[in-house]
XYZ file of C-alpha atoms in Angstrom:
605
model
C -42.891 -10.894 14.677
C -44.189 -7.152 15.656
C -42.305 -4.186 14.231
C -41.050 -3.219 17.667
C -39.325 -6.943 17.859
C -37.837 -6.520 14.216
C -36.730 -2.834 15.501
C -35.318 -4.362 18.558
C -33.414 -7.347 16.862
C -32.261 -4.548 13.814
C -31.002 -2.386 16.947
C -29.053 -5.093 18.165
C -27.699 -6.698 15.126
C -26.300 -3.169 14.242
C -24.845 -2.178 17.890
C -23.625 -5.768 17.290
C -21.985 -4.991 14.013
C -20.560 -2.039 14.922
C -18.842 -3.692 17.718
C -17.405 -6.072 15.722
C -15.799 -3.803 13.242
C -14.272 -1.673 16.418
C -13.075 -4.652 17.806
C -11.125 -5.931 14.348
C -10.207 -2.139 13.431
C -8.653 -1.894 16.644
C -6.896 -5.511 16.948
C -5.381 -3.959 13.625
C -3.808 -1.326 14.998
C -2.918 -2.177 17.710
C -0.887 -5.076 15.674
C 0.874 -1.452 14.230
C 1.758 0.053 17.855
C 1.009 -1.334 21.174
C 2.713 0.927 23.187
C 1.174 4.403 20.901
C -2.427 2.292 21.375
C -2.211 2.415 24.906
C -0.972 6.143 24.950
C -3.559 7.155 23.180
C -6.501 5.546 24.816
C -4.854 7.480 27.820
C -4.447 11.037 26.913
C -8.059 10.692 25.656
C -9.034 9.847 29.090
C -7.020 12.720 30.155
C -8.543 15.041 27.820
C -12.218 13.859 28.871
C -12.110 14.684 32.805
C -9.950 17.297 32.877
C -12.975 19.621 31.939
C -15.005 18.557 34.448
C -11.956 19.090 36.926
C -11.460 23.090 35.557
C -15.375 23.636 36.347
C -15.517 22.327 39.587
C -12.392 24.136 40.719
C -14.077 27.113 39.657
C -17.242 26.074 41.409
C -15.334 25.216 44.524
C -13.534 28.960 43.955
C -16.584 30.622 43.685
C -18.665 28.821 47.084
C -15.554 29.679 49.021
C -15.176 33.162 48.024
C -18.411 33.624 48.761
C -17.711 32.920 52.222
C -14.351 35.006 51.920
C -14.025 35.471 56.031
C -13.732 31.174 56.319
C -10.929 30.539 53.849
C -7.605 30.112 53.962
C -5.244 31.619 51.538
C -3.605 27.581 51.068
C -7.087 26.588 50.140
C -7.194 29.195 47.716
C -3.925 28.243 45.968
C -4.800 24.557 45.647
C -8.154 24.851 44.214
C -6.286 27.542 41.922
C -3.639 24.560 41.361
C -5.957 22.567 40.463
C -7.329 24.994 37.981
C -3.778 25.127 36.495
C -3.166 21.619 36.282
C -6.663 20.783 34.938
C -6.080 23.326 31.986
C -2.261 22.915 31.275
C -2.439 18.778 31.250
C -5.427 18.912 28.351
C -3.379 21.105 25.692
C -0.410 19.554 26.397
C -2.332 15.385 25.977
C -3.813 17.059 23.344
C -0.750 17.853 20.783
C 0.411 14.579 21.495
C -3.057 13.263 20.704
C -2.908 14.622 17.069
C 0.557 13.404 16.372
C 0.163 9.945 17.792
C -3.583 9.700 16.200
C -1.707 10.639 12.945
C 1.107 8.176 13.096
C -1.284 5.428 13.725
C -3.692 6.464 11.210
C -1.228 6.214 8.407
C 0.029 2.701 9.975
C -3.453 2.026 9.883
C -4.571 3.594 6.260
C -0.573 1.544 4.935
C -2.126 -1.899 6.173
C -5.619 -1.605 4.911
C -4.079 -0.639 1.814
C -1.776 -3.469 1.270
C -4.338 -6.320 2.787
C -7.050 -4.986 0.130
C -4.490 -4.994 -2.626
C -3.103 -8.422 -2.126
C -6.646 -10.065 -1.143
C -7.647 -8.772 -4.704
C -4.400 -10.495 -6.218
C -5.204 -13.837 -4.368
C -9.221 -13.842 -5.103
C -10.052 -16.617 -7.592
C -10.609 -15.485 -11.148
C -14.592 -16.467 -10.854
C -14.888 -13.982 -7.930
C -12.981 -11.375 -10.425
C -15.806 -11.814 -13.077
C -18.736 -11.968 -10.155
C -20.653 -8.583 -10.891
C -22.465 -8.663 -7.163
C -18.158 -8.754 -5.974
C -17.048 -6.236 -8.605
C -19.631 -4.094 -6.949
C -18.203 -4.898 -3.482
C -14.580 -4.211 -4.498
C -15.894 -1.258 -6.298
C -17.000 0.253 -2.748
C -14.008 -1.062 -0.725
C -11.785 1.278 -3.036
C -13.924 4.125 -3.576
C -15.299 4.474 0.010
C -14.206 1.791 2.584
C -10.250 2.271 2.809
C -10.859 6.221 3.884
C -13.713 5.412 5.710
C -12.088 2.977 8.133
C -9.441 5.502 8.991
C -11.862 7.731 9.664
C -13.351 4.734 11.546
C -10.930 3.887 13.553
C -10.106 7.832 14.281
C -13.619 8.603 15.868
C -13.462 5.519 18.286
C -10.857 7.591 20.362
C -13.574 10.461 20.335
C -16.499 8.370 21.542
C -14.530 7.356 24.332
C -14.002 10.250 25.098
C -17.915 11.196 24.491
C -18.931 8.496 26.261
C -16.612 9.723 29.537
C -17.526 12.933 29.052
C -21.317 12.174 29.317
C -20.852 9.858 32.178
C -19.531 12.735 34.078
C -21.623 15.166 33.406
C -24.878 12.298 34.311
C -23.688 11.978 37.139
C -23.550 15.082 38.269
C -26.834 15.678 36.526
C -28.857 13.410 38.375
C -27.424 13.937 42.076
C -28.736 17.700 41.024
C -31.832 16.614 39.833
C -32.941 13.548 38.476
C -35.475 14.101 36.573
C -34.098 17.220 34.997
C -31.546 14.703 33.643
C -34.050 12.683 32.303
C -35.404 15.337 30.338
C -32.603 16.517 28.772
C -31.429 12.879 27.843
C -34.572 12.223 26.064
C -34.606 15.768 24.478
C -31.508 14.935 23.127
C -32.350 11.363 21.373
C -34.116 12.409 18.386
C -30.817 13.727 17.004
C -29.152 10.634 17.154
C -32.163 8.775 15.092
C -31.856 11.124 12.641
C -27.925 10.851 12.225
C -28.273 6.916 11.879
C -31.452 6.642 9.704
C -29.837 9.335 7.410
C -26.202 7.759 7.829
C -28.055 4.060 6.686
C -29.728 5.395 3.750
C -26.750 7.299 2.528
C -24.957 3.613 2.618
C -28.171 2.493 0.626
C -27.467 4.676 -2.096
C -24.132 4.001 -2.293
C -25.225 0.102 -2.371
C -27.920 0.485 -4.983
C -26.157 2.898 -7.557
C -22.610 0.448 -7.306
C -22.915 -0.680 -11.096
C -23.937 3.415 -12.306
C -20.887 4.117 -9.909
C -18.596 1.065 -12.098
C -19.728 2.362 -14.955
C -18.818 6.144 -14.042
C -15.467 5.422 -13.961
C -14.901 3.263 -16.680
C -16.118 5.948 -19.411
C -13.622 7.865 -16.883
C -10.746 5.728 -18.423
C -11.921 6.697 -21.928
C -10.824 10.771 -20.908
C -7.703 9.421 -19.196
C -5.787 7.050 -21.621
C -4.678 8.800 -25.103
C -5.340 5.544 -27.239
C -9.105 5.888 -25.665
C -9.045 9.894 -26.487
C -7.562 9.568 -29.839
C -10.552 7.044 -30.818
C -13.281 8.807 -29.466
C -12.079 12.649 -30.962
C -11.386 11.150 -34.153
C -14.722 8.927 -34.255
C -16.702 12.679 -32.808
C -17.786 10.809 -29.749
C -16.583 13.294 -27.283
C -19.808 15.136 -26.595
C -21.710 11.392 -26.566
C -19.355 9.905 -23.757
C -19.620 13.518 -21.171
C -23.352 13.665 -21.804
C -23.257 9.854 -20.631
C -20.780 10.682 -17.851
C -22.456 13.906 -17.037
C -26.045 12.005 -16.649
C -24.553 9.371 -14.191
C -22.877 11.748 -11.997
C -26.025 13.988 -12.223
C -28.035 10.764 -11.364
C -26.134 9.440 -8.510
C -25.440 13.571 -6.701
C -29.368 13.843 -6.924
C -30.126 11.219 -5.230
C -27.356 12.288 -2.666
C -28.279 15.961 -2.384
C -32.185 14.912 -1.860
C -30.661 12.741 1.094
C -28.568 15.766 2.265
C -32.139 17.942 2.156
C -34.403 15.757 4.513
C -31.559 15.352 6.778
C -31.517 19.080 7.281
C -35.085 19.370 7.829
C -35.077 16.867 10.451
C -31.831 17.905 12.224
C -32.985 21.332 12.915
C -36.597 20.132 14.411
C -34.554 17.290 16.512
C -31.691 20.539 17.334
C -35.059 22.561 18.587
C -36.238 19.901 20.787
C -32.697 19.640 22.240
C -32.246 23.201 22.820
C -35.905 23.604 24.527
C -35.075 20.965 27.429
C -31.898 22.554 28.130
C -32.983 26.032 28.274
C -35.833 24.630 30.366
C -33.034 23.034 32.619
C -31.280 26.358 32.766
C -34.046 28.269 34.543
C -34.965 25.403 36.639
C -31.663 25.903 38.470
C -31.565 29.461 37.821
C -34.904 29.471 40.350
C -33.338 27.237 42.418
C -30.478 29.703 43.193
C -33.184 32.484 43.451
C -34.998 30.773 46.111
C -32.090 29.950 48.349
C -31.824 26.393 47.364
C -28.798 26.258 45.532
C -25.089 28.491 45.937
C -23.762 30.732 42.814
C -20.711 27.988 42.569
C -22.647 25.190 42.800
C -24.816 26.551 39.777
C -21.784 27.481 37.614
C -20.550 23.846 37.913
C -24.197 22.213 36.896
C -24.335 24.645 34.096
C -21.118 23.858 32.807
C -21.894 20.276 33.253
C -25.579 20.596 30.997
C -23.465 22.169 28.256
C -20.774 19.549 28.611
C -23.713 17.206 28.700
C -25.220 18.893 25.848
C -22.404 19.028 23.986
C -20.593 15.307 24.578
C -24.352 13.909 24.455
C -24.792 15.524 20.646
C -21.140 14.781 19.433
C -21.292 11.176 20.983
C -24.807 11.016 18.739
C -23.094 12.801 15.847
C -20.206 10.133 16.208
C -22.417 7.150 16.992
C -24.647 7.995 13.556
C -21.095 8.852 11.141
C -19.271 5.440 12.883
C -22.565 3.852 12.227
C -22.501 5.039 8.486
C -18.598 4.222 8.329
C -19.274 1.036 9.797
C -21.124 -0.371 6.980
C -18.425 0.359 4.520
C -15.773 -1.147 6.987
C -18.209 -4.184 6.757
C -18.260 -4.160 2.927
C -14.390 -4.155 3.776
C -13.997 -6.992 5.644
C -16.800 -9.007 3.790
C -13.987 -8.992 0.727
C -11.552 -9.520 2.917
C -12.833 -12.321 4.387
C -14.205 -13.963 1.103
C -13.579 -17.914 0.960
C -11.737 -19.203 -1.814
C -13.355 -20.605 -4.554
C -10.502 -22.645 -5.562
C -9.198 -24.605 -2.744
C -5.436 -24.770 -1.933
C -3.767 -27.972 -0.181
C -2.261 -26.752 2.687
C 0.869 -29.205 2.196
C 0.184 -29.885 -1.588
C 2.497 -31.978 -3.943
C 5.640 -30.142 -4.093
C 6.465 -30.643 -8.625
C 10.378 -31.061 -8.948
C 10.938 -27.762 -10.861
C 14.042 -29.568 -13.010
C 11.761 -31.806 -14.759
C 9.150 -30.894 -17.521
C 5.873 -32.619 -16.489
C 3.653 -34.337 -18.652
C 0.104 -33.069 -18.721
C -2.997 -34.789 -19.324
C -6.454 -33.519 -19.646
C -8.789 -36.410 -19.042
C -12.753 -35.736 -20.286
C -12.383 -32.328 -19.042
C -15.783 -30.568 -18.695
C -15.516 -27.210 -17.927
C -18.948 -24.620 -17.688
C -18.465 -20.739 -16.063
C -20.223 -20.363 -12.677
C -23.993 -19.740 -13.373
C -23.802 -20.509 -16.694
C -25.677 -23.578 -18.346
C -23.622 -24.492 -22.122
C -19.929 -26.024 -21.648
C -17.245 -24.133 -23.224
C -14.600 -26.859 -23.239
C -17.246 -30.666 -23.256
C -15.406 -34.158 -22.720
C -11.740 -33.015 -23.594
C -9.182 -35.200 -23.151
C -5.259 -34.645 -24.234
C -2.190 -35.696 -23.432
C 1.220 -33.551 -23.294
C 4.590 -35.887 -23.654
C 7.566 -34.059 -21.821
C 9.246 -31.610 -23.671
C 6.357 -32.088 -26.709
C 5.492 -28.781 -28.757
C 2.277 -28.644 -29.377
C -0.383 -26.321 -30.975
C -3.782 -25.416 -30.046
C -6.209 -24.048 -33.132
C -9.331 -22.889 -33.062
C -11.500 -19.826 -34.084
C -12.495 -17.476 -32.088
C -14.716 -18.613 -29.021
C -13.592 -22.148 -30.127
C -12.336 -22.435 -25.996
C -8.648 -22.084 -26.440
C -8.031 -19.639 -23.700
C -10.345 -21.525 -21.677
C -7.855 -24.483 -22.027
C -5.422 -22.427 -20.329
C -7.481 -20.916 -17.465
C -7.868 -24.049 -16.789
C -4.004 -25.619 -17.323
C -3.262 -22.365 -14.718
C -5.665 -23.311 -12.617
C -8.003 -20.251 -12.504
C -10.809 -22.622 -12.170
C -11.656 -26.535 -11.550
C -13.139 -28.495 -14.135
C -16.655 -29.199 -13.769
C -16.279 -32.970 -14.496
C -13.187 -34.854 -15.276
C -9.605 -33.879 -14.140
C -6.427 -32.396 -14.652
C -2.955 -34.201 -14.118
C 0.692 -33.024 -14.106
C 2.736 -35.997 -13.415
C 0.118 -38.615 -12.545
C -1.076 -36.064 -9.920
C -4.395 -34.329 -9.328
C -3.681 -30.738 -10.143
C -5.842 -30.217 -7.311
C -3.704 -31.638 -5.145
C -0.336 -29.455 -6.319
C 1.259 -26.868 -4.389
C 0.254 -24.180 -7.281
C 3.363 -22.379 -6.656
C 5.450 -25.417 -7.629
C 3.420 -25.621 -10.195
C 3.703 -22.027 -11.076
C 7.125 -22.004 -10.874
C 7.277 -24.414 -13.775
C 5.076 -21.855 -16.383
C 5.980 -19.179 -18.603
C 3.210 -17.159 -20.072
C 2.077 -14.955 -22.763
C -1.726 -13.882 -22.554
C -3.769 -12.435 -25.095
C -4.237 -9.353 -23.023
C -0.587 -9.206 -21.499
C 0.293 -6.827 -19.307
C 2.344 -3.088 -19.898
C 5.179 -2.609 -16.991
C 6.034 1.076 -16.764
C 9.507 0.263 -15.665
C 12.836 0.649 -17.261
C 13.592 -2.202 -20.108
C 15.518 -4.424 -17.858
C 13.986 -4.781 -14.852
C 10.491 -5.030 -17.423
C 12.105 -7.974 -19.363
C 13.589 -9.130 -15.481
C 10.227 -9.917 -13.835
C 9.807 -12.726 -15.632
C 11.941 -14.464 -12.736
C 11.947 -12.286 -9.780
C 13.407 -13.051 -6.328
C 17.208 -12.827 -7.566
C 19.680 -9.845 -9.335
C 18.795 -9.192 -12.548
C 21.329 -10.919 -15.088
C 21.833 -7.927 -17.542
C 23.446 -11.085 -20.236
C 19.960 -13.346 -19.525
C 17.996 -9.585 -20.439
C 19.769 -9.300 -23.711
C 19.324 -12.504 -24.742
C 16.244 -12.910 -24.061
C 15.373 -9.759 -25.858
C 17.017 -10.919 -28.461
C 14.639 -14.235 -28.633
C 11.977 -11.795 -28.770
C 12.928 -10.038 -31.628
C 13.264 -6.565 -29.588
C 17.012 -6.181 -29.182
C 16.673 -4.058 -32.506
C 14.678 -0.913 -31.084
C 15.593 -1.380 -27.596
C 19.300 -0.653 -28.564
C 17.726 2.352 -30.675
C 16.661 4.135 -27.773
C 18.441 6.612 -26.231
C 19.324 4.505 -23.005
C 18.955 1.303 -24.121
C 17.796 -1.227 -21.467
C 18.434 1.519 -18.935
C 15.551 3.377 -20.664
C 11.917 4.175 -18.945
C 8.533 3.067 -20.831
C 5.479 4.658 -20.639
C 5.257 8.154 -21.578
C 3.569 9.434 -18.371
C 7.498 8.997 -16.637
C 10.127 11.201 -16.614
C 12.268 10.519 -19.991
C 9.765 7.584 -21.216
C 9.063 6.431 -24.191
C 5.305 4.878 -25.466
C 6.362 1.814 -27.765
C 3.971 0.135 -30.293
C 1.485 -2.578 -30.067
C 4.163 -5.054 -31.604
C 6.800 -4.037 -29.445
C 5.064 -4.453 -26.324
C 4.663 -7.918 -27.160
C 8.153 -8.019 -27.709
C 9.003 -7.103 -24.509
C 6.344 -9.863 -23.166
C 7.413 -12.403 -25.074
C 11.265 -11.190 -24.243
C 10.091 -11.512 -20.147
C 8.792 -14.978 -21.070
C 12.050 -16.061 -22.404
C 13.679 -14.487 -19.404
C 11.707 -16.458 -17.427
C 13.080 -19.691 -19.071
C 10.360 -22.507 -17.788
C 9.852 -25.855 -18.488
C 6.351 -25.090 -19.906
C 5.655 -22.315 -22.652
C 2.066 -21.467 -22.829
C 1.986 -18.509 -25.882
C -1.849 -17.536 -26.663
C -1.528 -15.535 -29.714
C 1.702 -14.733 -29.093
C 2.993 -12.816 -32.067
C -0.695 -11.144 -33.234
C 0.572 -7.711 -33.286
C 4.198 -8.580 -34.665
C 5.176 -8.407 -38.187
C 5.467 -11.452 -40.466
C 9.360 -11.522 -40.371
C 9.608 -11.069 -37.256
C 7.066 -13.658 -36.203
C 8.752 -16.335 -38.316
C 12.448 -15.891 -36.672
C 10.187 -15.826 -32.979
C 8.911 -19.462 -34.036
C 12.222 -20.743 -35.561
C 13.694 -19.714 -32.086
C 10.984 -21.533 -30.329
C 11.364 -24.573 -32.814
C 15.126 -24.845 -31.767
C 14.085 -24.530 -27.883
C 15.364 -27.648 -25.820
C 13.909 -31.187 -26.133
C 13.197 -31.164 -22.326
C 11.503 -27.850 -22.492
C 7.138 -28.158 -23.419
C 5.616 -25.268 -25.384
C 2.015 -24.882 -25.655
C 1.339 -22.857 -28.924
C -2.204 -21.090 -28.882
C -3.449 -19.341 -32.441
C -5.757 -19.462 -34.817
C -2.912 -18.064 -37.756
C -1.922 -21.765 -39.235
C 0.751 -20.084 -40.825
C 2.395 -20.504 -37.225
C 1.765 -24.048 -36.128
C 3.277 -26.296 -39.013
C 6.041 -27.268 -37.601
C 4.518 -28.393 -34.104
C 4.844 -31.693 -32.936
C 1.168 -31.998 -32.861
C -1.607 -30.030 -33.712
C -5.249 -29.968 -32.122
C -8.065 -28.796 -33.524
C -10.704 -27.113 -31.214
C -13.945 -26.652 -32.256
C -17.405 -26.024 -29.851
C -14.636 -26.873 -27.124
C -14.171 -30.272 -28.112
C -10.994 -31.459 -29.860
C -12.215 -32.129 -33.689
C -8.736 -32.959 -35.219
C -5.456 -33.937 -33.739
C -1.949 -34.362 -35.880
C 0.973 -33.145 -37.367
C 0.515 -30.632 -40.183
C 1.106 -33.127 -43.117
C -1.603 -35.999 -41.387
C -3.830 -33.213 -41.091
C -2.960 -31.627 -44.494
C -3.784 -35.422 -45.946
C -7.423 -35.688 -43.830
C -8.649 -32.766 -45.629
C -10.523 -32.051 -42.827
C -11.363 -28.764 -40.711
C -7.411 -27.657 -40.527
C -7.072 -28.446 -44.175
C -9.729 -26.266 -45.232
C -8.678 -23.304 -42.930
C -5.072 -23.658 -43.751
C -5.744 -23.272 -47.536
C -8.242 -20.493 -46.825
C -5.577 -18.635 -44.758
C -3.292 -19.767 -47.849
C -4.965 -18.009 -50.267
C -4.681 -14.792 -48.424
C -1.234 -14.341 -49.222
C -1.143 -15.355 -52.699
C-alpha cells in the first residue's frame, strides 16, 4: 500500500471517527432535550444566513441608488426591511443561543459525569488493576469529560460554518469560478496544520498517561495531612516537589515545543490565505474599474470573500479542535463501552436471602490476568450453614484472594465456586450480595454524620436510629461516639463544617459497626480488629462468638490470638490449605498453627 492510499484510508477512518462521536454526543443530548435540540439547530441556521441576507440588502440598496431616477420609494423601504429584519432576528436567535447552548451543556456535562462514574463502579476489579485502562480512565477524567462538552458545543458552530461557507461558494463561483478555487485552496493549509498539531497534542497526552498518573498521586501526598505529616517529619518535602516539579516540567515541555511549531506553521499557512484573498480583492476591484461589475454588486462579493474567509478558517479552526476533542471523546466512549470481564446472567439464580447458604470451594485455581504462579492452587473447602470459621495465613499466604474470589471480583481459573449447589457463576450477584457483610483490609472512610455512616450498611430504607446504636455498640464505638459533642448526629472528617478526624481504631469501629448494621447471613471480617486495642478486640469476638447459629462468619487474620474459638480453622499457606481444625486438634498436630500460635504466645508473656 502507497502512502497516498494509507493517507487516504487514515483520512477516512478519522472523518469516520469523528462522525461517530457527533452522532453518539448528539443522540445524548438530545436524550436530555428534544424540543431545546431542535431549537437550537434552528437559531443556528438563523444566525448563519442572516449575514448573507444584511449584505445583499445593502448590495441591492446600493445598485438601486445608483440608479436613483428608477426606484420607487416602496422598494426602498423593503430592501431597508429587509436590512432590519436580517440584523434584529440574529441578536435576538443569538441570546437564546447562549442560554439554550448552556442549559444543554450542563445536561450534557451532568450525564457524562454520572455514566463515567458509575461505568467505573461496575468495571470488573481486573480492569481496575489493568495499567493500559488506568491510563484510559486517567484521560477520561482529566481531559475527556470537558472536552466532550466542548465537543458537543462546537458541532452547533460548524453547522453553522459549514452554512456559512456554502453561501458564500456559491456566490463565489457564479462571480468567478476560478477565483473561488483559489481562495479555497489558499485556505487549506490552515486546516492541515490545525489537525496534524491537534493529533500530536492527543499523542502527548497518550504517551506521557503513566508521568501524568504519577503527577497526581505525589499530588495526594501535599493534599492529605497523614501524607504531609510523614513526609515533613521524615524531611522529604523538598524530594517529593523536585519529583513533582520534574514531571510537570517534563510533560509542559513537551507541550510548549508543540505550541512553538504550531505557530510557525500557522502564520506561513495565515500568509498564504491572506495572499489569495487580497489577490481576489483587486481582481474584482478591476472588474468594477473596467465597467464589468456595479459598486453594489462588488460590496456584496466582498462581503461574501470575508464571510468566506472567515467561516472557511473558523470551520478549519473547528474541524482541527473537534478533531483533537474527538479523540478524547473516543478514549471516552472506549471505557464506556468496555466489555465485562466477569460475565453476568441476565436472569441468574435468584439466592433466598432468609437462608444462610453453604459455600464450597471445589479445587479452586485462581492466577491474576497475565500473570504465570497461582496465588490460591487446588483449594477446596466447604462452609456448613451458619459455621464460623477462620482463615490464617501470613502475609501473601492468599487470604484476601479467597475473598475476591467468594465476592466474585474474579472467576477461578480452574475449578468452581458454589453457594447452594449452584455455580456462583450462574447467581444473580445482587442476591448474592445481598446476603454479605464485609470488612476489608483497606475499608473505606464515609465523611458523613455517624448515623447515616454506620446506616449504609443497608441502604434503600429509613435509617433505624435503635439498629445504629446497637450496632455501634457491637462494634465497640458507642463509647466515643456518645463523647462527641453531637453524638450520632455528629459530622466526620475534619475538612466539614463541625467535623471531627477519629483514629485509625475508631474508624474501624465505625466499619465494623456498619457491618453489624448491615446484619447478613454471611460475615466476611479480613483483619477486622488490626488497629483496635486488645480489650476491645476480645469483647468484638465474644460478640461475634454469641452471633446466631443460622448466621456464617468468615474470620480472616493472621493474629491466632483471635481465631480459637472458631468452629474451624484453616491454615493457608502458598495458597493451598496446609491445616484444617479446631484450635485444640490443631494445638495437638503440632503442626504449622501450633508453632505460630506459641510464637505469637510468647509475645505476650
Amino acid at each position: 500500500m502507497n502512502n497516498i492510499e494509507k493517507k487516504s484510508k487514515l483520512s477516512f477512518s478519522v472523518f469516520g471517527e469523528l462522525i461517530r462521536n457527533s452522532f453518539r454526543v448528539s443522540k445524548l443530548i438530545w436524550s436530555e432535550n428534544k424540543g431545546m435540540s431542535i431549537f437550537l439547530v434552528f437559531a443556528f441556521l438563523t444566525v448563519s444566513v442572516a449575514p448573507f441576507i444584511q449584505s445583499g440588502s445593502i448590495a441591492l440598496l446600493i445598485n438601486n441608488l445608483v440608479d436613483i431616477k428608477n426606484i420607487t420609494e416602496s422598494k426602498i423601504f423593503l430592501i431597508i426591511g429587509m436590512m432590519i429584519l436580517a440584523s434584529l432576528l440574529p441578536s435576538i436567535f443569538f441570546i437564546l443561543q447562549g442560554y439554550i447552548s448552556k442549559v444543554l451543556l450542563l445536561l450534557l456535562d451532568r450525564k457524562i459525569i454520572l455514566m463515567v462514574m458509575k461505568k467505573q463502579a461496575d468495571m470488573d476489579f481486573a480492569s481496575h488493576e489493568n495499567p493500559k485502562i488506568n491510563d484510559l480512565i486517567g484521560k477520561v477524567t482529566e481531559q475527556a469529560q470537558w472536552r466532550s462538552r466542548e465537543f458537543a458545543h462546537r458541532q452547533y458552530f460548524l453547522i453553522q460554518n459549514f452554512i456559512e461557507v456554502a453561501i458564500a461558494s456559491v456566490i463565489l463561483y457564479l462571480s468567478s469560478w476560478w477565483i473561488f478555487l483559489i481562495i479555497f485552496l489558499g485556505t487549506v493549509p490552515e486546516l492541515l496544520v490545525e489537525v496534524y498539531y491537534g493529533k500530536v497534542n492527543w499523542g502527548i497526552w497518550s504517551a506521557k498517561a503513566e508521568d501524568r498518573r504519577r503527577f497526581w498521586d505525589l499530588n495526594e501526598y501535599f493534599r492529605k495531612l497523614n501524607l504531609i505529616q510523614e513526609i515533613r517529619i521524615f524531611q522529604n518535602i523538598q524530594h517529593f516537589f523536585a519529583m513533582v516539579k520534574h514531571l510537570l516540567v517534563t510533560f509542559q515541555n513537551a507541550s510548549i515545543k508543540n505550541e512553538n511549531k504550531k505557530l510557525i506553521y500557522k502564520l506561513l499557512s495565515g500568509f498564504v490565505s491572506q495572499a489569495v484573498i487580497s489577490f481576489a480583492i483587486f481582481w474584482f476591484v478591476f472588474q468594477v474599474v473596467h465597467g464589468n461589475l456595479l459598486i453594489g454588486t462588488l460590496t456584496f462579493i466582498l462581503a461574501s470573500i470575508g464571510s468566506f474567509r472567515q467561516s472557511l478558517a473558523s470551520l478549519f479552526q473547528n474541524l482541527a479542535l473537534q478533531y483533537e476533542d474527538s479523540l478524547f471523546v473516543t478514549d471516552m466512549f472506549k471505557l464506556l463501552d468496555l466489555p465485562k470481564i466477569i460475565k453476568h446472567q441476565e436472569k441468574g439464580i435468584v439466592l433466598d436471602k432468609h437462608k444462610t447458604p453453604e459455600i464450597v470451594f471445589e479445587n479452586v485455581t485462581f492466577k491474576y490476568p497475565a500473570t504465570e504462579n497461582a496465588v490460591i492452587s487446588n483449594f477446596s473447602l466447604k462452609i456448613a450453614a451458619g459455621e464460623k470459621i477462620a482463615i490464617v495465613g501470613i502475609n501473601g499466604a492468599g487470604k484476601t484472594t479467597f475473598v475476591k474470589l467468594l465476592c466474585r471480583f474474579y472467576d477461578p481459573t480452574e475449578g468452581r465456586i458454589t453457594i447452594d449447589g449452584h455455580d456462583l457463576k450462574n447467581i444473580d450477584l445482587e442476591s448474592w450480595y445481598y446476603q454479605l457483610g464485609i470488612i476489608f483490609q483497606d475499608y473505606a472512610r464515609y465523611h458523613f454524620l455517624v448515623k447515616d455512616t454506620i446506616a449504609l450498611g443497608r441502604t434503600g430504607s429509613e435509617t433505624d436510629l435503635e439498629k445504629v446504636k446497637a450496632s455501634a455498640k457491637a462494634a465497640e464505638a458507642d463509647i466515643f461516639i456518645e463523647e462527641w459533642e453531637k453524638n450520632y448526629d455528629q459530622m466526620l472528617g475534619r475538612e466539614f463544617t463541625e467535623g471531627v478526624e477519629p483514629s485509625v481504631g475508631q474508624w474501624q469501629k465505625l466499619a465494623l459497626a456498619r457491618t453489624f448494621y448491615r446484619d447478613p447471613n454471611v460475615l466476611i471480617l479480613d483483619e477486622p480488629t488490626s488497629a483496635i486495642d486488645a480489650e476491645a478486640e476480645a469483647k468484638i469476638f465474644e460478640k461475634l462468638e454469641n452471633l446466631p447459629d443460622n448466621r456464617s462468619v468468615i474470620l480472616i487474620s493472621h493474629r491466632f490470638s483471635t481465631v480459637r474459638q472458631a468452629d474451624k480453622i484453616v491454615i493457608i499457606e502458598n495458597g493451598a490449605i496446609k491445616e484444617n481444625g479446631t484450635h485444640e486438634e490443631l494445638i495437638k498436630l503440632n503442626g504449622t498453627y501450633a508453632k505460630l500460635f506459641n510464637l505469637q504466645a510468647k509475645g505476650y508473656k
